């Protein structure tokens, strides 16, 4: 896949691209104009942890045209890992601990420094930005995935605001973690979904399934789909359809969306724990066991 100029943050072996929203929109316009497909993924801390133990998922993320940092947590991790630390093992642990504290405080006190190399872009916000672009251009948009009619409700809500977009949707079958249909009926549903996408020929395909299903499904089918490009959006349909409450903006900005999810969706506690404290602990342990530029 052809890349665009951008900076990277490498977190536990997973490349995260630092690209302003405006450049993402430029990439999409350019690719569609030249009829070159693109693939955008939206890793967050939970997804990075899954990719560490899933080599195929890691390869998909690292080879995507863009892997935007979905949330402040990845930005904090990338900044922390880039900071120099002493070689002396007795000094390194407390030194890195205080570095981590400073990175956390910078979320409140010095965002310009924190976001200098890598900026967060929420996947659901980028999704809406691309729908706005589609509205300006009169593009076709296909929504695949979600549960309990989320794709249909999302399309209907968006249609009221973006009348120049032509929407289509399909919920699709139940997939396993490899992005494969789990039954014969599911295989038929998948074929019908692929047929519907290719008949519709959308400029933009948005896929909302759980990770790693969505990433693997798109990676496998992308060469066979008559689309301009695809983006995976996780739970975006659920929020836009109104089936889950959005977190307050201030919580997103300081990396506390996991607290909101724990309050509003306590049954997702396993996923929330991956965001905090498991992810930052893994990042800390990773840093104290690798060689970094020497600080002292």
CSV table of N, CA and C in Angstrom, one decimal, residues 32 37 135 217:
chain,number,residue,atom,x,y,z
A,32,UNK,N,-9.3,8.4,-3.8
A,32,UNK,CA,-10.5,8.2,-4.6
A,32,UNK,C,-10.3,8.8,-6.0
A,37,UNK,N,-7.3,2.0,-3.7
A,37,UNK,CA,-8.0,1.7,-2.5
A,37,UNK,C,-7.1,2.1,-1.3
A,135,UNK,N,-20.6,14.0,2.1
A,135,UNK,CA,-21.7,14.9,1.9
A,135,UNK,C,-21.4,16.0,0.9
A,217,UNK,N,-11.4,-9.2,8.7
A,217,UNK,CA,-12.4,-9.3,7.6
A,217,UNK,C,-12.1,-8.3,6.5
